Amino acid sequence: MPASIETRTFHDQPALVLRTPGGAHAVVSLFGAQVLSWTPAGGSEWLYLSPQARHDGSTPIRGGIPVCFPQFATLGKLPKHGLVRTRPWSLGEQRSGDDFALVTLTTSEDDASYAAWPQRFSAEVTVIIENERLGVEFEVENTGHASFAFTAALHTYLRVREVENARLEGLHGYEYRDAADNDRIKRDSGEALVVEAETDRVYHDVQRPLLLRDGGRSLGINVEGFPDVVVWNPWEQRCAQLPDMPANGFRHMLCVEAAAARHRIELDAGEQWYGRQTLIAL
């Protein structure tokens, strides 16, 4: 029996459910083109979705893999994390085979986005699952007549059993901007990153895969196209200030994000760019 793709509602929003014969499944919301759930074959949920996330179509959904474009965080004059995570996307393509399921969602500028950011673009998010693998690719095309620049990210919320016991390996030696310490530039000197306080770092030009160890399970994290890696956990005080997070939510999540944050990506008229993040349950 081949993999399947089913259209249904998830928290009252239209969504696509992808399944493989081996038992892997993922949920992709058409609101924001956001992956909200991913369980590899024979494994447990790897994405954190806040139990207090709002699914009313008016605010971003807290958790999963939000798409940030054309602005990451507050690095510009646009709303935080840009314009596309709070809009409905269209289903472009869906395919499945013996061991994979794939969907592509699309969006482009409209009157509202053009008023805030006067550029013409098209964007695609492609999600593919295999038994132990989740791939998310983000592609942007400049469909206008002049160049533009943007920052972007796949703002991946990973679910962990207890964040203080999780270990993120692979960042040793890389320079990072520490937003939790007045944007000071530092260099990672530890064998593994262990979160024990508010963490908000942009690692620059990361060129090796990462490994997240979470108790008895591990997750490989590979990135293409995105030059930076963001690691974020709000910790106790900032988590309490988030209306769509439970007070202890910070203990069960760690954002490890594929990002283009340090330098803007320049795209000439007619040009395309893409970046990809692949998660592999080990």
mmCIF file of C-alpha atoms in Angstrom:
data_model
loop_
_atom_site.group_PDB
_atom_site.id
_atom_site.type_symbol
_atom_site.label_atom_id
_atom_site.label_comp_id
_atom_site.label_asym_id
_atom_site.label_seq_id
_atom_site.Cartn_x
_atom_site.Cartn_y
_atom_site.Cartn_z
ATOM 1 C CA MET A 1 0.000 0.000 0.000
ATOM 2 C CA PRO A 2 1.545 3.364 -1.013
ATOM 3 C CA ALA A 3 1.795 6.460 1.123
ATOM 4 C CA SER A 4 -1.270 8.668 1.371
ATOM 5 C CA ILE A 5 -2.255 12.328 1.533
ATOM 6 C CA GLU A 6 -5.572 13.270 3.102
ATOM 7 C CA THR A 7 -7.282 16.655 3.310
ATOM 8 C CA ARG A 8 -8.989 17.336 6.610
ATOM 9 C CA THR A 9 -9.410 19.961 9.318
ATOM 10 C CA PHE A 10 -6.943 20.251 12.174
ATOM 11 C CA HIS A 11 -7.994 22.523 15.033
ATOM 12 C CA ASP A 12 -10.676 23.895 12.688
ATOM 13 C CA GLN A 13 -8.149 24.871 10.015
ATOM 14 C CA PRO A 14 -7.751 23.122 6.623
ATOM 15 C CA ALA A 15 -4.760 20.813 6.676
ATOM 16 C CA LEU A 16 -3.089 17.942 4.856
ATOM 17 C CA VAL A 17 -2.189 14.685 6.593
ATOM 18 C CA LEU A 18 0.726 12.778 5.060
ATOM 19 C CA ARG A 19 1.332 9.106 5.921
ATOM 20 C CA THR A 20 3.797 6.425 4.862
ATOM 21 C CA PRO A 21 3.122 2.667 4.950
ATOM 22 C CA GLY A 22 5.799 2.360 7.623
ATOM 23 C CA GLY A 23 3.807 4.520 10.034
ATOM 24 C CA ALA A 24 5.343 7.976 9.668
ATOM 25 C CA HIS A 25 2.924 10.878 9.506
ATOM 26 C CA ALA A 26 2.884 14.665 9.358
ATOM 27 C CA VAL A 27 0.247 17.394 9.469
ATOM 28 C CA VAL A 28 0.656 20.502 7.292
ATOM 29 C CA SER A 29 -1.662 23.456 7.795
ATOM 30 C CA LEU A 30 -2.697 25.509 4.778
ATOM 31 C CA PHE A 31 -2.638 28.484 7.141
ATOM 32 C CA GLY A 32 0.958 29.642 6.896
ATOM 33 C CA ALA A 33 2.084 26.486 5.045
ATOM 34 C CA GLN A 34 3.111 25.325 8.507
ATOM 35 C CA VAL A 35 4.082 21.794 9.478
ATOM 36 C CA LEU A 36 2.327 21.238 12.804
ATOM 37 C CA SER A 37 3.179 17.618 13.572
ATOM 38 C CA TRP A 38 5.733 15.004 12.536
ATOM 39 C CA THR A 39 6.132 11.501 13.879
ATOM 40 C CA PRO A 40 8.681 9.227 12.188
ATOM 41 C CA ALA A 41 7.957 5.541 11.674
ATOM 42 C CA GLY A 42 8.131 3.702 14.980
ATOM 43 C CA GLY A 43 8.941 6.906 16.843
ATOM 44 C CA SER A 44 7.321 9.686 18.826
ATOM 45 C CA GLU A 45 6.339 13.272 18.029
ATOM 46 C CA TRP A 46 9.318 15.510 17.200
ATOM 47 C CA LEU A 47 7.561 18.882 16.777
ATOM 48 C CA TYR A 48 6.332 21.021 19.648
ATOM 49 C CA LEU A 49 2.869 22.557 19.203
ATOM 50 C CA SER A 50 1.730 24.678 22.116
ATOM 51 C CA PRO A 51 -1.500 23.376 23.678
ATOM 52 C CA GLN A 52 -2.517 27.031 23.946
ATOM 53 C CA ALA A 53 -1.731 27.863 20.304
ATOM 54 C CA ARG A 54 -4.415 29.890 18.578
ATOM 55 C CA HIS A 55 -5.948 28.366 15.471
ATOM 56 C CA ASP A 56 -8.442 31.110 14.639
ATOM 57 C CA GLY A 57 -6.691 32.280 11.468
ATOM 58 C CA SER A 58 -5.893 35.728 12.852
ATOM 59 C CA THR A 59 -2.580 35.153 14.656
ATOM 60 C CA PRO A 60 0.472 32.952 14.071
ATOM 61 C CA ILE A 61 0.280 29.366 15.304
ATOM 62 C CA ARG A 62 2.735 28.809 18.156
ATOM 63 C CA GLY A 63 4.766 25.730 17.310
ATOM 64 C CA GLY A 64 5.530 23.380 14.451
ATOM 65 C CA ILE A 65 7.567 24.961 11.657
ATOM 66 C CA PRO A 66 6.432 28.529 10.912
ATOM 67 C CA VAL A 67 7.777 30.155 7.731
ATOM 68 C CA CYS A 68 9.422 33.548 8.282
ATOM 69 C CA PHE A 69 9.585 35.761 5.157
ATOM 70 C CA PRO A 70 10.530 38.380 3.986
ATOM 71 C CA GLN A 71 11.805 39.319 7.414
ATOM 72 C CA PHE A 72 13.236 37.240 10.225
ATOM 73 C CA ALA A 73 12.367 38.398 13.758
ATOM 74 C CA THR A 74 12.519 42.193 14.060
ATOM 75 C CA LEU A 75 15.379 42.685 11.600
ATOM 76 C CA GLY A 76 13.504 45.331 9.628
ATOM 77 C CA LYS A 77 10.367 47.441 9.576
ATOM 78 C CA LEU A 78 7.854 44.701 8.783
ATOM 79 C CA PRO A 79 5.806 42.773 11.360
ATOM 80 C CA LYS A 80 7.892 40.300 13.368
ATOM 81 C CA HIS A 81 8.827 37.278 11.225
ATOM 82 C CA GLY A 82 7.317 38.801 8.095
ATOM 83 C CA LEU A 83 4.108 38.457 6.158
ATOM 84 C CA VAL A 84 3.416 34.866 5.098
ATOM 85 C CA ARG A 85 2.895 32.900 8.304
ATOM 86 C CA THR A 86 -0.549 34.454 8.887
ATOM 87 C CA ARG A 87 -2.067 33.932 5.452
ATOM 88 C CA PRO A 88 -3.732 31.001 3.703
ATOM 89 C CA TRP A 89 -1.609 29.168 1.132
ATOM 90 C CA SER A 90 -2.791 27.160 -1.872
ATOM 91 C CA LEU A 91 -2.095 23.514 -2.595
ATOM 92 C CA GLY A 92 0.150 23.327 -5.644
ATOM 93 C CA GLU A 93 1.231 19.698 -5.948
ATOM 94 C CA GLN A 94 0.784 16.425 -4.108
ATOM 95 C CA ARG A 95 2.533 13.140 -4.845
ATOM 96 C CA SER A 96 3.014 9.871 -3.049
ATOM 97 C CA GLY A 97 4.806 6.612 -3.724
ATOM 98 C CA ASP A 98 5.707 3.388 -1.984
ATOM 99 C CA ASP A 99 7.738 5.118 0.704
ATOM 100 C CA PHE A 100 7.120 8.884 0.533
ATOM 101 C CA ALA A 101 4.445 11.574 0.503
ATOM 102 C CA LEU A 102 5.020 15.108 -0.798
ATOM 103 C CA VAL A 103 2.981 18.306 -0.917
ATOM 104 C CA THR A 104 3.820 21.771 -2.234
ATOM 105 C CA LEU A 105 1.991 24.878 -1.038
ATOM 106 C CA THR A 106 2.224 28.221 -2.803
ATOM 107 C CA THR A 107 1.573 31.900 -2.194
ATOM 108 C CA SER A 108 2.389 35.241 -3.818
ATOM 109 C CA GLU A 109 2.000 38.919 -3.166
ATOM 110 C CA ASP A 110 -1.439 40.441 -2.727
ATOM 111 C CA ASP A 111 -2.691 43.942 -2.000
ATOM 112 C CA ALA A 112 -2.016 43.636 1.736
ATOM 113 C CA SER A 113 1.542 42.339 1.361
ATOM 114 C CA TYR A 114 2.331 44.846 -1.381
ATOM 115 C CA ALA A 115 1.184 47.718 0.830
ATOM 116 C CA ALA A 116 3.612 46.595 3.547
ATOM 117 C CA TRP A 117 6.424 45.381 1.280
ATOM 118 C CA PRO A 118 6.058 46.644 -2.322
ATOM 119 C CA GLN A 119 7.625 43.642 -4.061
ATOM 120 C CA ARG A 120 6.275 40.989 -6.385
ATOM 121 C CA PHE A 121 7.172 37.437 -5.475
ATOM 122 C CA SER A 122 6.038 33.856 -5.446
ATOM 123 C CA ALA A 123 6.900 31.424 -2.666
ATOM 124 C CA GLU A 124 6.660 27.660 -2.318
ATOM 125 C CA VAL A 125 6.941 25.340 0.652
ATOM 126 C CA THR A 126 7.504 21.685 -0.180
ATOM 127 C CA VAL A 127 7.107 19.094 2.562
ATOM 128 C CA ILE A 128 8.205 15.486 2.065
ATOM 129 C CA ILE A 129 8.101 12.642 4.551
ATOM 130 C CA GLU A 130 9.748 9.251 4.361
ATOM 131 C CA ASN A 131 9.790 6.729 7.178
ATOM 132 C CA GLU A 132 12.509 8.412 9.272
ATOM 133 C CA ARG A 133 12.866 11.724 7.447
ATOM 134 C CA LEU A 134 11.080 15.065 7.189
ATOM 135 C CA GLY A 135 12.231 17.549 4.569
ATOM 136 C CA VAL A 136 10.954 21.133 4.321
ATOM 137 C CA GLU A 137 12.083 23.281 1.401
ATOM 138 C CA PHE A 138 11.329 26.973 1.042
ATOM 139 C CA GLU A 139 11.684 28.582 -2.387
ATOM 140 C CA VAL A 140 11.298 32.246 -3.351
ATOM 141 C CA GLU A 141 11.115 33.737 -6.842
ATOM 142 C CA ASN A 142 11.371 37.425 -7.640
ATOM 143 C CA THR A 143 8.525 37.918 -10.136
ATOM 144 C CA GLY A 144 8.911 41.704 -10.325
ATOM 145 C CA HIS A 145 11.114 43.964 -12.421
ATOM 146 C CA ALA A 146 13.570 45.123 -9.765
ATOM 147 C CA SER A 147 15.804 43.367 -7.262
ATOM 148 C CA PHE A 148 14.800 42.889 -3.640
ATOM 149 C CA ALA A 149 16.419 41.609 -0.439
ATOM 150 C CA PHE A 150 14.993 39.548 2.383
ATOM 151 C CA THR A 151 15.746 37.531 5.489
ATOM 152 C CA ALA A 152 13.961 34.253 6.187
ATOM 153 C CA ALA A 153 13.780 31.181 8.414
ATOM 154 C CA LEU A 154 12.113 27.873 9.017
ATOM 155 C CA HIS A 155 11.304 28.518 12.682
ATOM 156 C CA THR A 156 11.366 24.873 13.801
ATOM 157 C CA TYR A 157 10.010 24.081 17.277
ATOM 158 C CA LEU A 158 11.410 20.711 18.362
ATOM 159 C CA ARG A 159 9.736 18.749 21.141
ATOM 160 C CA VAL A 160 12.012 17.544 23.921
ATOM 161 C CA ARG A 161 11.198 15.655 27.085
ATOM 162 C CA GLU A 162 13.073 18.121 29.305
ATOM 163 C CA VAL A 163 15.080 20.924 27.716
ATOM 164 C CA GLU A 164 17.729 20.989 30.454
ATOM 165 C CA ASN A 165 18.575 17.375 29.663
ATOM 166 C CA ALA A 166 18.721 17.811 25.885
ATOM 167 C CA ARG A 167 22.082 18.277 24.123
ATOM 168 C CA LEU A 168 22.580 19.991 20.761
ATOM 169 C CA GLU A 169 25.874 18.984 19.148
ATOM 170 C CA GLY A 170 27.684 20.431 16.139
ATOM 171 C CA LEU A 171 27.951 24.146 16.950
ATOM 172 C CA HIS A 172 31.360 24.060 18.630
ATOM 173 C CA GLY A 173 33.670 26.789 17.318
ATOM 174 C CA TYR A 174 31.019 28.792 15.487
ATOM 175 C CA GLU A 175 30.503 32.512 16.051
ATOM 176 C CA TYR A 176 27.059 33.639 17.161
ATOM 177 C CA ARG A 177 25.112 36.771 18.007
ATOM 178 C CA ASP A 178 23.636 36.489 21.494
ATOM 179 C CA ALA A 179 20.312 38.351 21.523
ATOM 180 C CA ALA A 180 19.846 37.398 25.178
ATOM 181 C CA ASP A 181 23.033 39.344 26.017
ATOM 182 C CA ASN A 182 22.663 42.670 24.173
ATOM 183 C CA ASP A 183 23.533 41.160 20.766
ATOM 184 C CA ARG A 184 27.133 40.508 21.777
ATOM 185 C CA ILE A 185 29.173 38.453 19.315
ATOM 186 C CA LYS A 186 30.577 35.321 20.934
ATOM 187 C CA ARG A 187 32.109 31.997 19.945
ATOM 188 C CA ASP A 188 30.721 28.645 21.038
ATOM 189 C CA SER A 189 33.322 26.722 23.006
ATOM 190 C CA GLY A 190 31.306 23.829 24.415
ATOM 191 C CA GLU A 191 31.120 20.262 23.169
ATOM 192 C CA ALA A 192 27.328 20.541 23.223
ATOM 193 C CA LEU A 193 24.798 23.298 23.793
ATOM 194 C CA VAL A 194 22.734 22.691 26.929
ATOM 195 C CA VAL A 195 19.914 25.160 27.645
ATOM 196 C CA GLU A 196 19.844 26.286 31.273
ATOM 197 C CA ALA A 197 18.587 29.862 30.849
ATOM 198 C CA GLU A 198 16.996 32.090 28.208
ATOM 199 C CA THR A 199 18.713 31.279 24.915
ATOM 200 C CA ASP A 200 18.444 33.371 21.750
ATOM 201 C CA ARG A 201 21.405 32.865 19.427
ATOM 202 C CA VAL A 202 22.049 33.298 15.711
ATOM 203 C CA TYR A 203 24.992 31.101 14.693
ATOM 204 C CA HIS A 204 26.765 32.337 11.562
ATOM 205 C CA ASP A 205 27.760 30.314 8.489
ATOM 206 C CA VAL A 206 27.123 26.883 9.986
ATOM 207 C CA GLN A 207 28.463 24.266 7.600
ATOM 208 C CA ARG A 208 28.075 20.987 9.437
ATOM 209 C CA PRO A 209 25.058 18.867 10.395
ATOM 210 C CA LEU A 210 23.725 19.057 13.937
ATOM 211 C CA LEU A 211 22.652 16.320 16.316
ATOM 212 C CA LEU A 212 20.017 16.742 19.019
ATOM 213 C CA ARG A 213 20.129 14.157 21.785
ATOM 214 C CA ASP A 214 16.900 13.902 23.763
ATOM 215 C CA GLY A 215 17.098 11.113 26.293
ATOM 216 C CA GLY A 216 17.099 7.806 24.450
ATOM 217 C CA ARG A 217 16.375 9.293 21.022
ATOM 218 C CA SER A 218 18.378 11.463 18.634
ATOM 219 C CA LEU A 219 17.599 13.734 15.702
ATOM 220 C CA GLY A 220 19.935 14.651 12.870
ATOM 221 C CA ILE A 221 19.452 18.179 11.491
ATOM 222 C CA ASN A 222 20.797 19.016 8.036
ATOM 223 C CA VAL A 223 20.485 22.402 6.329
ATOM 224 C CA GLU A 224 21.068 23.538 2.744
ATOM 225 C CA GLY A 225 20.853 27.087 1.407
ATOM 226 C CA PHE A 226 20.250 28.731 4.777
ATOM 227 C CA PRO A 227 23.611 30.015 6.087
ATOM 228 C CA ASP A 228 22.637 30.504 9.739
ATOM 229 C CA VAL A 229 21.213 28.460 12.607
ATOM 230 C CA VAL A 230 19.021 30.031 15.273
ATOM 231 C CA VAL A 231 18.699 28.382 18.688
ATOM 232 C CA TRP A 232 15.904 29.751 20.894
ATOM 233 C CA ASN A 233 14.235 28.957 24.173
ATOM 234 C CA PRO A 234 12.348 31.712 26.035
ATOM 235 C CA TRP A 235 12.915 30.174 29.485
ATOM 236 C CA GLU A 236 10.650 30.795 32.441
ATOM 237 C CA GLN A 237 10.185 34.568 32.543
ATOM 238 C CA ARG A 238 9.681 35.219 28.839
ATOM 239 C CA CYS A 239 7.550 32.110 28.425
ATOM 240 C CA ALA A 240 5.186 33.456 31.084
ATOM 241 C CA GLN A 241 4.754 36.582 28.949
ATOM 242 C CA LEU A 242 3.567 34.595 25.916
ATOM 243 C CA PRO A 243 -0.239 34.300 25.975
ATOM 244 C CA ASP A 244 -0.233 31.233 23.699
ATOM 245 C CA MET A 245 2.244 29.177 25.758
ATOM 246 C CA PRO A 246 1.664 27.315 29.034
ATOM 247 C CA ALA A 247 3.878 28.399 31.913
ATOM 248 C CA ASN A 248 5.994 25.238 31.650
ATOM 249 C CA GLY A 249 5.998 25.109 27.855
ATOM 250 C CA PHE A 250 9.633 26.211 27.625
ATOM 251 C CA ARG A 251 10.676 22.966 29.292
ATOM 252 C CA HIS A 252 9.397 20.860 26.405
ATOM 253 C CA MET A 253 10.612 22.794 23.358
ATOM 254 C CA LEU A 254 13.796 23.923 21.702
ATOM 255 C CA CYS A 255 13.799 25.920 18.488
ATOM 256 C CA VAL A 256 16.587 24.934 16.083
ATOM 257 C CA GLU A 257 15.936 27.043 13.015
ATOM 258 C CA ALA A 258 17.363 27.138 9.506
ATOM 259 C CA ALA A 259 17.790 30.846 8.850
ATOM 260 C CA ALA A 260 19.173 33.601 6.661
ATOM 261 C CA ALA A 261 19.430 36.248 9.341
ATOM 262 C CA ARG A 262 22.909 37.741 9.485
ATOM 263 C CA HIS A 263 22.937 39.003 5.888
ATOM 264 C CA ARG A 264 19.981 39.688 3.627
ATOM 265 C CA ILE A 265 19.613 37.574 0.508
ATOM 266 C CA GLU A 266 19.651 39.660 -2.661
ATOM 267 C CA LEU A 267 17.425 38.417 -5.475
ATOM 268 C CA ASP A 268 17.407 40.021 -8.905
ATOM 269 C CA ALA A 269 14.281 40.151 -11.067
ATOM 270 C CA GLY A 270 13.472 36.660 -12.351
ATOM 271 C CA GLU A 271 15.871 34.921 -9.969
ATOM 272 C CA GLN A 272 15.042 32.117 -7.536
ATOM 273 C CA TRP A 273 16.453 31.065 -4.183
ATOM 274 C CA TYR A 274 15.769 28.056 -2.020
ATOM 275 C CA GLY A 275 16.746 26.686 1.365
ATOM 276 C CA ARG A 276 16.017 23.338 2.962
ATOM 277 C CA GLN A 277 15.978 21.777 6.408
ATOM 278 C CA THR A 278 15.954 17.994 6.795
ATOM 279 C CA LEU A 279 15.207 16.218 10.072
ATOM 280 C CA ILE A 280 16.257 12.574 10.408
ATOM 281 C CA ALA A 281 15.159 10.396 13.324
ATOM 282 C CA LEU A 282 18.150 8.247 14.330
#
